[in-house]
PDB file of C-alpha atoms in Angstrom:
ATOM      1  CA  UNK A   1     -63.891 -75.237  82.601  1.00 58.00           C
ATOM      2  CA  UNK A   2     -64.138 -79.117  83.486  1.00 65.00           C
ATOM      3  CA  UNK A   3     -60.802 -81.221  84.678  1.00 66.00           C
ATOM      4  CA  UNK A   4     -59.454 -82.992  80.953  1.00 73.00           C
ATOM      5  CA  UNK A   5     -58.847 -86.651  82.167  1.00 78.00           C
ATOM      6  CA  UNK A   6     -55.804 -88.645  79.858  1.00 89.00           C
ATOM      7  CA  UNK A   7     -53.824 -85.201  78.995  1.00 95.00           C
ATOM      8  CA  UNK A   8     -50.090 -87.119  79.046  1.00 97.00           C
ATOM      9  CA  UNK A   9     -47.862 -84.182  77.235  1.00 98.00           C
ATOM     10  CA  UNK A  10     -48.190 -79.923  78.254  1.00 98.00           C
ATOM     11  CA  UNK A  11     -47.610 -77.537  75.444  1.00 99.00           C
ATOM     12  CA  UNK A  12     -46.726 -73.628  75.692  1.00 99.00           C
ATOM     13  CA  UNK A  13     -45.910 -71.246  73.348  1.00 99.00           C
ATOM     14  CA  UNK A  14     -42.667 -68.965  74.026  1.00 98.00           C
ATOM     15  CA  UNK A  15     -42.823 -65.055  72.850  1.00 97.00           C
ATOM     16  CA  UNK A  16     -46.110 -63.826  74.459  1.00 96.00           C
ATOM     17  CA  UNK A  17     -46.805 -66.800  76.559  1.00 98.00           C
ATOM     18  CA  UNK A  18     -44.125 -67.649  78.598  1.00 97.00           C
ATOM     19  CA  UNK A  19     -42.347 -64.533  78.219  1.00 98.00           C
ATOM     20  CA  UNK A  20     -43.174 -61.303  77.033  1.00 97.00           C
ATOM     21  CA  UNK A  21     -41.884 -60.456  73.127  1.00 96.00           C
ATOM     22  CA  UNK A  22     -39.948 -57.293  73.675  1.00 97.00           C
ATOM     23  CA  UNK A  23     -36.671 -58.776  74.269  1.00 98.00           C
ATOM     24  CA  UNK A  24     -36.744 -60.259  70.665  1.00 98.00           C
ATOM     25  CA  UNK A  25     -37.712 -57.210  69.033  1.00 98.00           C
ATOM     26  CA  UNK A  26     -34.783 -55.819  71.068  1.00 98.00           C
ATOM     27  CA  UNK A  27     -32.617 -58.017  69.432  1.00 99.00           C
ATOM     28  CA  UNK A  28     -33.470 -57.971  65.997  1.00 99.00           C
ATOM     29  CA  UNK A  29     -34.249 -54.189  65.591  1.00 98.00           C
ATOM     30  CA  UNK A  30     -31.457 -52.759  68.374  1.00 98.00           C
ATOM     31  CA  UNK A  31     -29.287 -55.199  68.718  1.00 99.00           C
ATOM     32  CA  UNK A  32     -28.270 -56.719  65.278  1.00 99.00           C
ATOM     33  CA  UNK A  33     -28.416 -52.542  64.091  1.00 99.00           C
ATOM     34  CA  UNK A  34     -25.694 -51.696  66.446  1.00 98.00           C
ATOM     35  CA  UNK A  35     -23.465 -54.577  66.128  1.00 98.00           C
ATOM     36  CA  UNK A  36     -23.581 -53.647  62.465  1.00 98.00           C
ATOM     37  CA  UNK A  37     -22.755 -49.959  63.623  1.00 98.00           C
ATOM     38  CA  UNK A  38     -19.554 -50.888  65.432  1.00 98.00           C
ATOM     39  CA  UNK A  39     -17.754 -53.690  62.965  1.00 98.00           C
ATOM     40  CA  UNK A  40     -18.503 -51.152  59.680  1.00 98.00           C
ATOM     41  CA  UNK A  41     -17.540 -48.131  61.279  1.00 98.00           C
ATOM     42  CA  UNK A  42     -21.401 -46.592  60.542  1.00 98.00           C
ATOM     43  CA  UNK A  43     -23.528 -44.154  62.693  1.00 98.00           C
ATOM     44  CA  UNK A  44     -26.434 -46.244  64.376  1.00 97.00           C
ATOM     45  CA  UNK A  45     -29.559 -44.542  62.592  1.00 97.00           C
ATOM     46  CA  UNK A  46     -27.851 -45.912  59.228  1.00 98.00           C
ATOM     47  CA  UNK A  47     -27.046 -48.928  60.581  1.00 98.00           C
ATOM     48  CA  UNK A  48     -30.550 -49.448  61.530  1.00 98.00           C
ATOM     49  CA  UNK A  49     -32.207 -48.414  58.275  1.00 98.00           C
ATOM     50  CA  UNK A  50     -30.131 -50.897  56.134  1.00 98.00           C
ATOM     51  CA  UNK A  51     -30.628 -53.896  58.625  1.00 99.00           C
ATOM     52  CA  UNK A  52     -34.294 -53.108  58.408  1.00 98.00           C
ATOM     53  CA  UNK A  53     -33.777 -52.656  54.795  1.00 98.00           C
ATOM     54  CA  UNK A  54     -32.586 -55.859  54.449  1.00 98.00           C
ATOM     55  CA  UNK A  55     -34.792 -57.894  56.761  1.00 98.00           C
ATOM     56  CA  UNK A  56     -38.026 -56.299  54.214  1.00 98.00           C
ATOM     57  CA  UNK A  57     -36.207 -57.651  51.436  1.00 98.00           C
ATOM     58  CA  UNK A  58     -36.094 -61.564  52.865  1.00 98.00           C
ATOM     59  CA  UNK A  59     -39.695 -61.232  54.810  1.00 97.00           C
ATOM     60  CA  UNK A  60     -40.966 -63.155  57.208  1.00 95.00           C
ATOM     61  CA  UNK A  61     -42.590 -66.033  54.904  1.00 96.00           C
ATOM     62  CA  UNK A  62     -38.761 -67.400  54.097  1.00 98.00           C
ATOM     63  CA  UNK A  63     -37.367 -68.788  56.728  1.00 98.00           C
ATOM     64  CA  UNK A  64     -34.178 -66.845  56.668  1.00 98.00           C
ATOM     65  CA  UNK A  65     -35.830 -63.755  58.424  1.00 97.00           C
ATOM     66  CA  UNK A  66     -36.248 -66.187  61.887  1.00 98.00           C
ATOM     67  CA  UNK A  67     -32.504 -67.152  61.159  1.00 98.00           C
ATOM     68  CA  UNK A  68     -30.434 -65.863  64.233  1.00 98.00           C
ATOM     69  CA  UNK A  69     -26.904 -67.032  62.270  1.00 98.00           C
ATOM     70  CA  UNK A  70     -28.337 -66.164  59.059  1.00 98.00           C
ATOM     71  CA  UNK A  71     -28.719 -62.278  59.970  1.00 99.00           C
ATOM     72  CA  UNK A  72     -25.483 -63.070  61.680  1.00 98.00           C
ATOM     73  CA  UNK A  73     -23.099 -64.323  58.494  1.00 98.00           C
ATOM     74  CA  UNK A  74     -24.838 -61.867  56.442  1.00 98.00           C
ATOM     75  CA  UNK A  75     -24.112 -58.912  58.029  1.00 98.00           C
ATOM     76  CA  UNK A  76     -20.467 -60.364  58.758  1.00 98.00           C
ATOM     77  CA  UNK A  77     -21.013 -59.206  62.107  1.00 98.00           C
ATOM     78  CA  UNK A  78     -18.285 -61.122  63.864  1.00 97.00           C
ATOM     79  CA  UNK A  79     -20.191 -62.193  66.982  1.00 97.00           C
ATOM     80  CA  UNK A  80     -20.967 -65.532  68.424  1.00 97.00           C
ATOM     81  CA  UNK A  81     -24.351 -65.876  68.446  1.00 97.00           C
ATOM     82  CA  UNK A  82     -25.048 -66.592  71.269  1.00 97.00           C
ATOM     83  CA  UNK A  83     -23.274 -63.547  73.062  1.00 97.00           C
ATOM     84  CA  UNK A  84     -25.781 -61.505  71.102  1.00 98.00           C
ATOM     85  CA  UNK A  85     -28.932 -63.413  72.532  1.00 98.00           C
ATOM     86  CA  UNK A  86     -27.781 -63.265  76.294  1.00 98.00           C
ATOM     87  CA  UNK A  87     -27.543 -59.739  76.013  1.00 98.00           C
ATOM     88  CA  UNK A  88     -31.872 -59.546  74.925  1.00 98.00           C
ATOM     89  CA  UNK A  89     -32.423 -62.639  77.077  1.00 98.00           C
ATOM     90  CA  UNK A  90     -31.025 -60.198  80.453  1.00 97.00           C
ATOM     91  CA  UNK A  91     -33.913 -57.735  79.476  1.00 97.00           C
ATOM     92  CA  UNK A  92     -36.739 -60.361  79.120  1.00 98.00           C
ATOM     93  CA  UNK A  93     -39.678 -59.977  81.085  1.00 98.00           C
ATOM     94  CA  UNK A  94     -41.219 -63.098  82.293  1.00 98.00           C
ATOM     95  CA  UNK A  95     -45.072 -63.360  82.937  1.00 97.00           C
ATOM     96  CA  UNK A  96     -45.458 -63.531  86.709  1.00 96.00           C
ATOM     97  CA  UNK A  97     -47.447 -66.650  86.995  1.00 96.00           C
ATOM     98  CA  UNK A  98     -45.204 -68.724  85.528  1.00 97.00           C
ATOM     99  CA  UNK A  99     -42.722 -69.102  88.277  1.00 97.00           C
ATOM    100  CA  UNK A 100     -45.701 -70.496  89.843  1.00 96.00           C
ATOM    101  CA  UNK A 101     -47.717 -72.753  87.088  1.00 96.00           C
ATOM    102  CA  UNK A 102     -44.392 -74.109  85.150  1.00 98.00           C
ATOM    103  CA  UNK A 103     -43.043 -76.168  87.756  1.00 97.00           C
ATOM    104  CA  UNK A 104     -46.111 -77.236  89.417  1.00 96.00           C
ATOM    105  CA  UNK A 105     -47.224 -78.640  85.983  1.00 96.00           C
ATOM    106  CA  UNK A 106     -44.129 -80.351  85.058  1.00 97.00           C
ATOM    107  CA  UNK A 107     -44.502 -82.378  88.353  1.00 96.00           C
ATOM    108  CA  UNK A 108     -47.428 -83.834  86.641  1.00 95.00           C
ATOM    109  CA  UNK A 109     -46.995 -83.599  83.020  1.00 97.00           C
ATOM    110  CA  UNK A 110     -44.370 -83.536  80.033  1.00 98.00           C
ATOM    111  CA  UNK A 111     -43.923 -80.194  79.739  1.00 98.00           C
ATOM    112  CA  UNK A 112     -42.656 -78.808  76.119  1.00 99.00           C
ATOM    113  CA  UNK A 113     -41.842 -75.862  73.836  1.00 99.00           C
ATOM    114  CA  UNK A 114     -43.593 -75.349  71.070  1.00 99.00           C
ATOM    115  CA  UNK A 115     -42.256 -71.980  69.273  1.00 98.00           C
ATOM    116  CA  UNK A 116     -41.817 -70.693  65.500  1.00 97.00           C
ATOM    117  CA  UNK A 117     -38.383 -68.430  66.852  1.00 97.00           C
ATOM    118  CA  UNK A 118     -35.034 -70.073  66.292  1.00 98.00           C
ATOM    119  CA  UNK A 119     -34.135 -72.784  68.754  1.00 98.00           C
ATOM    120  CA  UNK A 120     -31.150 -70.228  70.073  1.00 98.00           C
ATOM    121  CA  UNK A 121     -33.756 -68.114  71.688  1.00 98.00           C
ATOM    122  CA  UNK A 122     -35.597 -70.448  73.051  1.00 98.00           C
ATOM    123  CA  UNK A 123     -32.000 -72.744  74.717  1.00 98.00           C
ATOM    124  CA  UNK A 124     -31.010 -69.488  75.979  1.00 98.00           C
ATOM    125  CA  UNK A 125     -33.957 -67.887  77.404  1.00 98.00           C
ATOM    126  CA  UNK A 126     -34.617 -71.113  79.192  1.00 98.00           C
ATOM    127  CA  UNK A 127     -31.360 -71.194  80.413  1.00 98.00           C
ATOM    128  CA  UNK A 128     -30.981 -67.876  81.535  1.00 98.00           C
ATOM    129  CA  UNK A 129     -34.158 -67.745  83.444  1.00 98.00           C
ATOM    130  CA  UNK A 130     -34.201 -71.380  85.145  1.00 97.00           C
ATOM    131  CA  UNK A 131     -36.728 -72.700  83.385  1.00 98.00           C
ATOM    132  CA  UNK A 132     -34.817 -75.603  81.004  1.00 98.00           C
ATOM    133  CA  UNK A 133     -35.039 -78.284  83.610  1.00 98.00           C
ATOM    134  CA  UNK A 134     -38.998 -78.652  83.673  1.00 98.00           C
ATOM    135  CA  UNK A 135     -39.292 -78.629  79.566  1.00 99.00           C
ATOM    136  CA  UNK A 136     -38.325 -81.900  78.442  1.00 98.00           C
ATOM    137  CA  UNK A 137     -38.381 -80.911  74.593  1.00 98.00           C
ATOM    138  CA  UNK A 138     -38.309 -77.609  72.966  1.00 99.00           C
ATOM    139  CA  UNK A 139     -39.883 -78.419  69.440  1.00 99.00           C
ATOM    140  CA  UNK A 140     -39.046 -75.098  67.222  1.00 99.00           C
ATOM    141  CA  UNK A 141     -40.770 -75.288  63.847  1.00 99.00           C
ATOM    142  CA  UNK A 142     -37.882 -72.729  62.267  1.00 98.00           C
ATOM    143  CA  UNK A 143     -34.774 -74.685  63.436  1.00 98.00           C
ATOM    144  CA  UNK A 144     -36.386 -78.552  63.123  1.00 98.00           C
ATOM    145  CA  UNK A 145     -38.731 -78.383  59.985  1.00 98.00           C
ATOM    146  CA  UNK A 146     -37.406 -75.117  58.688  1.00 98.00           C
ATOM    147  CA  UNK A 147     -41.533 -74.302  58.790  1.00 98.00           C
ATOM    148  CA  UNK A 148     -41.951 -70.266  58.930  1.00 98.00           C
ATOM    149  CA  UNK A 149     -45.512 -71.241  60.833  1.00 98.00           C
ATOM    150  CA  UNK A 150     -46.523 -73.881  63.323  1.00 98.00           C
ATOM    151  CA  UNK A 151     -48.660 -75.907  60.670  1.00 98.00           C
ATOM    152  CA  UNK A 152     -50.598 -79.471  61.326  1.00 98.00           C
ATOM    153  CA  UNK A 153     -46.941 -80.887  59.878  1.00 98.00           C
ATOM    154  CA  UNK A 154     -45.815 -79.346  63.089  1.00 99.00           C
ATOM    155  CA  UNK A 155     -47.920 -80.809  65.455  1.00 99.00           C
ATOM    156  CA  UNK A 156     -48.029 -83.592  63.970  1.00 98.00           C
ATOM    157  CA  UNK A 157     -44.426 -84.155  64.085  1.00 99.00           C
ATOM    158  CA  UNK A 158     -44.105 -83.486  67.522  1.00 99.00           C
ATOM    159  CA  UNK A 159     -47.037 -85.520  68.703  1.00 99.00           C
ATOM    160  CA  UNK A 160     -45.067 -88.446  67.194  1.00 98.00           C
ATOM    161  CA  UNK A 161     -41.724 -87.206  68.861  1.00 98.00           C
ATOM    162  CA  UNK A 162     -43.664 -87.662  72.107  1.00 98.00           C
ATOM    163  CA  UNK A 163     -45.112 -90.653  71.194  1.00 98.00           C
ATOM    164  CA  UNK A 164     -48.632 -89.682  72.174  1.00 98.00           C
ATOM    165  CA  UNK A 165     -52.068 -88.751  70.115  1.00 98.00           C
ATOM    166  CA  UNK A 166     -52.912 -85.489  69.435  1.00 98.00           C
ATOM    167  CA  UNK A 167     -55.986 -86.070  72.078  1.00 97.00           C
ATOM    168  CA  UNK A 168     -53.515 -86.793  74.982  1.00 97.00           C
ATOM    169  CA  UNK A 169     -52.367 -83.637  73.966  1.00 98.00           C
ATOM    170  CA  UNK A 170     -52.707 -79.370  75.908  1.00 98.00           C
ATOM    171  CA  UNK A 171     -51.291 -76.539  73.770  1.00 98.00           C
ATOM    172  CA  UNK A 172     -51.524 -72.842  75.115  1.00 98.00           C
ATOM    173  CA  UNK A 173     -49.967 -69.993  72.869  1.00 98.00           C
ATOM    174  CA  UNK A 174     -51.583 -66.578  71.826  1.00 97.00           C
ATOM    175  CA  UNK A 175     -51.793 -66.905  68.235  1.00 97.00           C
ATOM    176  CA  UNK A 176     -55.290 -67.557  67.059  1.00 96.00           C
ATOM    177  CA  UNK A 177     -55.010 -69.437  64.030  1.00 97.00           C
ATOM    178  CA  UNK A 178     -50.824 -71.294  65.217  1.00 98.00           C
ATOM    179  CA  UNK A 179     -51.983 -71.925  68.525  1.00 98.00           C
ATOM    180  CA  UNK A 180     -55.890 -72.319  68.840  1.00 97.00           C
ATOM    181  CA  UNK A 181     -57.427 -73.304  65.231  1.00 97.00           C
ATOM    182  CA  UNK A 182     -54.560 -75.793  63.572  1.00 98.00           C
ATOM    183  CA  UNK A 183     -53.961 -77.533  66.609  1.00 98.00           C
ATOM    184  CA  UNK A 184     -57.489 -77.630  67.404  1.00 97.00           C
ATOM    185  CA  UNK A 185     -58.231 -79.403  64.007  1.00 98.00           C
ATOM    186  CA  UNK A 186     -55.496 -81.565  64.749  1.00 95.00           C
ATOM    187  CA  UNK A 187     -57.893 -82.868  68.277  1.00 97.00           C
ATOM    188  CA  UNK A 188     -54.837 -80.713  70.522  1.00 98.00           C
ATOM    189  CA  UNK A 189     -56.851 -79.569  73.623  1.00 97.00           C
ATOM    190  CA  UNK A 190     -55.611 -76.039  72.168  1.00 97.00           C
ATOM    191  CA  UNK A 191     -56.129 -72.995  74.249  1.00 97.00           C
ATOM    192  CA  UNK A 192     -55.699 -69.436  73.378  1.00 97.00           C
ATOM    193  CA  UNK A 193     -54.008 -67.478  75.952  1.00 97.00           C
ATOM    194  CA  UNK A 194     -55.524 -63.735  76.013  1.00 94.00           C
ATOM    195  CA  UNK A 195     -54.214 -61.976  78.493  1.00 90.00           C
ATOM    196  CA  UNK A 196     -55.437 -58.537  76.818  1.00 85.00           C
ATOM    197  CA  UNK A 197     -59.022 -59.420  76.195  1.00 81.00           C
ATOM    198  CA  UNK A 198     -59.071 -58.761  72.393  1.00 83.00           C
ATOM    199  CA  UNK A 199     -60.315 -62.172  70.762  1.00 79.00           C
ATOM    200  CA  UNK A 200     -63.618 -63.683  71.676  1.00 75.00           C
ATOM    201  CA  UNK A 201     -63.290 -66.945  70.905  1.00 77.00           C
ATOM    202  CA  UNK A 202     -64.582 -70.226  73.050  1.00 84.00           C
ATOM    203  CA  UNK A 203     -61.465 -71.722  74.088  1.00 92.00           C
ATOM    204  CA  UNK A 204     -59.568 -68.809  75.716  1.00 93.00           C
ATOM    205  CA  UNK A 205     -57.484 -68.238  79.017  1.00 95.00           C
ATOM    206  CA  UNK A 206     -56.377 -64.885  80.504  1.00 92.00           C
ATOM    207  CA  UNK A 207     -53.516 -66.224  81.841  1.00 93.00           C
ATOM    208  CA  UNK A 208     -51.653 -69.431  82.829  1.00 95.00           C
ATOM    209  CA  UNK A 209     -53.231 -69.568  85.802  1.00 94.00           C
ATOM    210  CA  UNK A 210     -56.198 -70.794  84.671  1.00 93.00           C
ATOM    211  CA  UNK A 211     -54.454 -73.992  82.575  1.00 94.00           C
ATOM    212  CA  UNK A 212     -54.215 -75.366  86.268  1.00 89.00           C
ATOM    213  CA  UNK A 213     -57.946 -75.182  86.490  1.00 87.00           C
ATOM    214  CA  UNK A 214     -57.666 -77.528  83.552  1.00 89.00           C
ATOM    215  CA  UNK A 215     -55.371 -79.734  84.674  1.00 91.00           C
ATOM    216  CA  UNK A 216     -54.455 -82.366  87.702  1.00 71.00           C
ATOM    217  CA  UNK A 217     -52.042 -80.097  89.463  1.00 65.00           C
TER     218      UNK A 217
END
C-alpha cells in the first residue's frame, strides 16, 4: 500500500472498529430488559420478551430504534441514560492495536469519529476508556442528522463541518456499504476494516495497524 499524501482528517467508525460491539448488545438486550423488570416488578424473561417485541415493532429503519432516551422514556425506566450506558461501557472490549494506533494518528492528523450509534454511546465510551482527548469531533448520523445510516448526506455534512474536501479524508469502518462504498462514491479515501477476512474487496484492512502504513505517522 502506498502512503497517502495531503490527508488532513482521519475518520474512524466506532462499534466494530475501535470497540467490539458486544457491549451495545448487552445494553439493549440485557440492561434495558433488566431495568424494565425492576421498575415494573415482573420477571426478567418476561421483561425481555416485552422489550424485544417493542424493538421489533419500531424496526431498524426508524430513528427511534437507535435513541437511548426514547426507550428509557417509553419504558418509564426512571434512570439517567448515561448511568445505564456506563454499565455497558464498563464491559466494552477495545481492540488491542487501538491503544497504539489512535494516539499516534492523533499526533499528525485531525482524528474524528463517524458513527451511527447514539452520541451518548460514543461520548461515554471514549471518555471512560481514556480516548476522548484524541478525537476532535464525534459525528453521529443518528443524533446530529436524525439519519439511521451514514449516507452521502452524512459524509458531505462531516466534510463541510471540518472544512475539508473528501479527498483530504481517510475513513475506516467495518460496514462494506456505509463505511466503504458510500464514502468512496464521494471521493473519500475509505477502507473496510475486515478483521475476520470475510470480504473480498480491494480497499481492505485486517486491523488498524495497517492504517498506519497508509499515513505519515
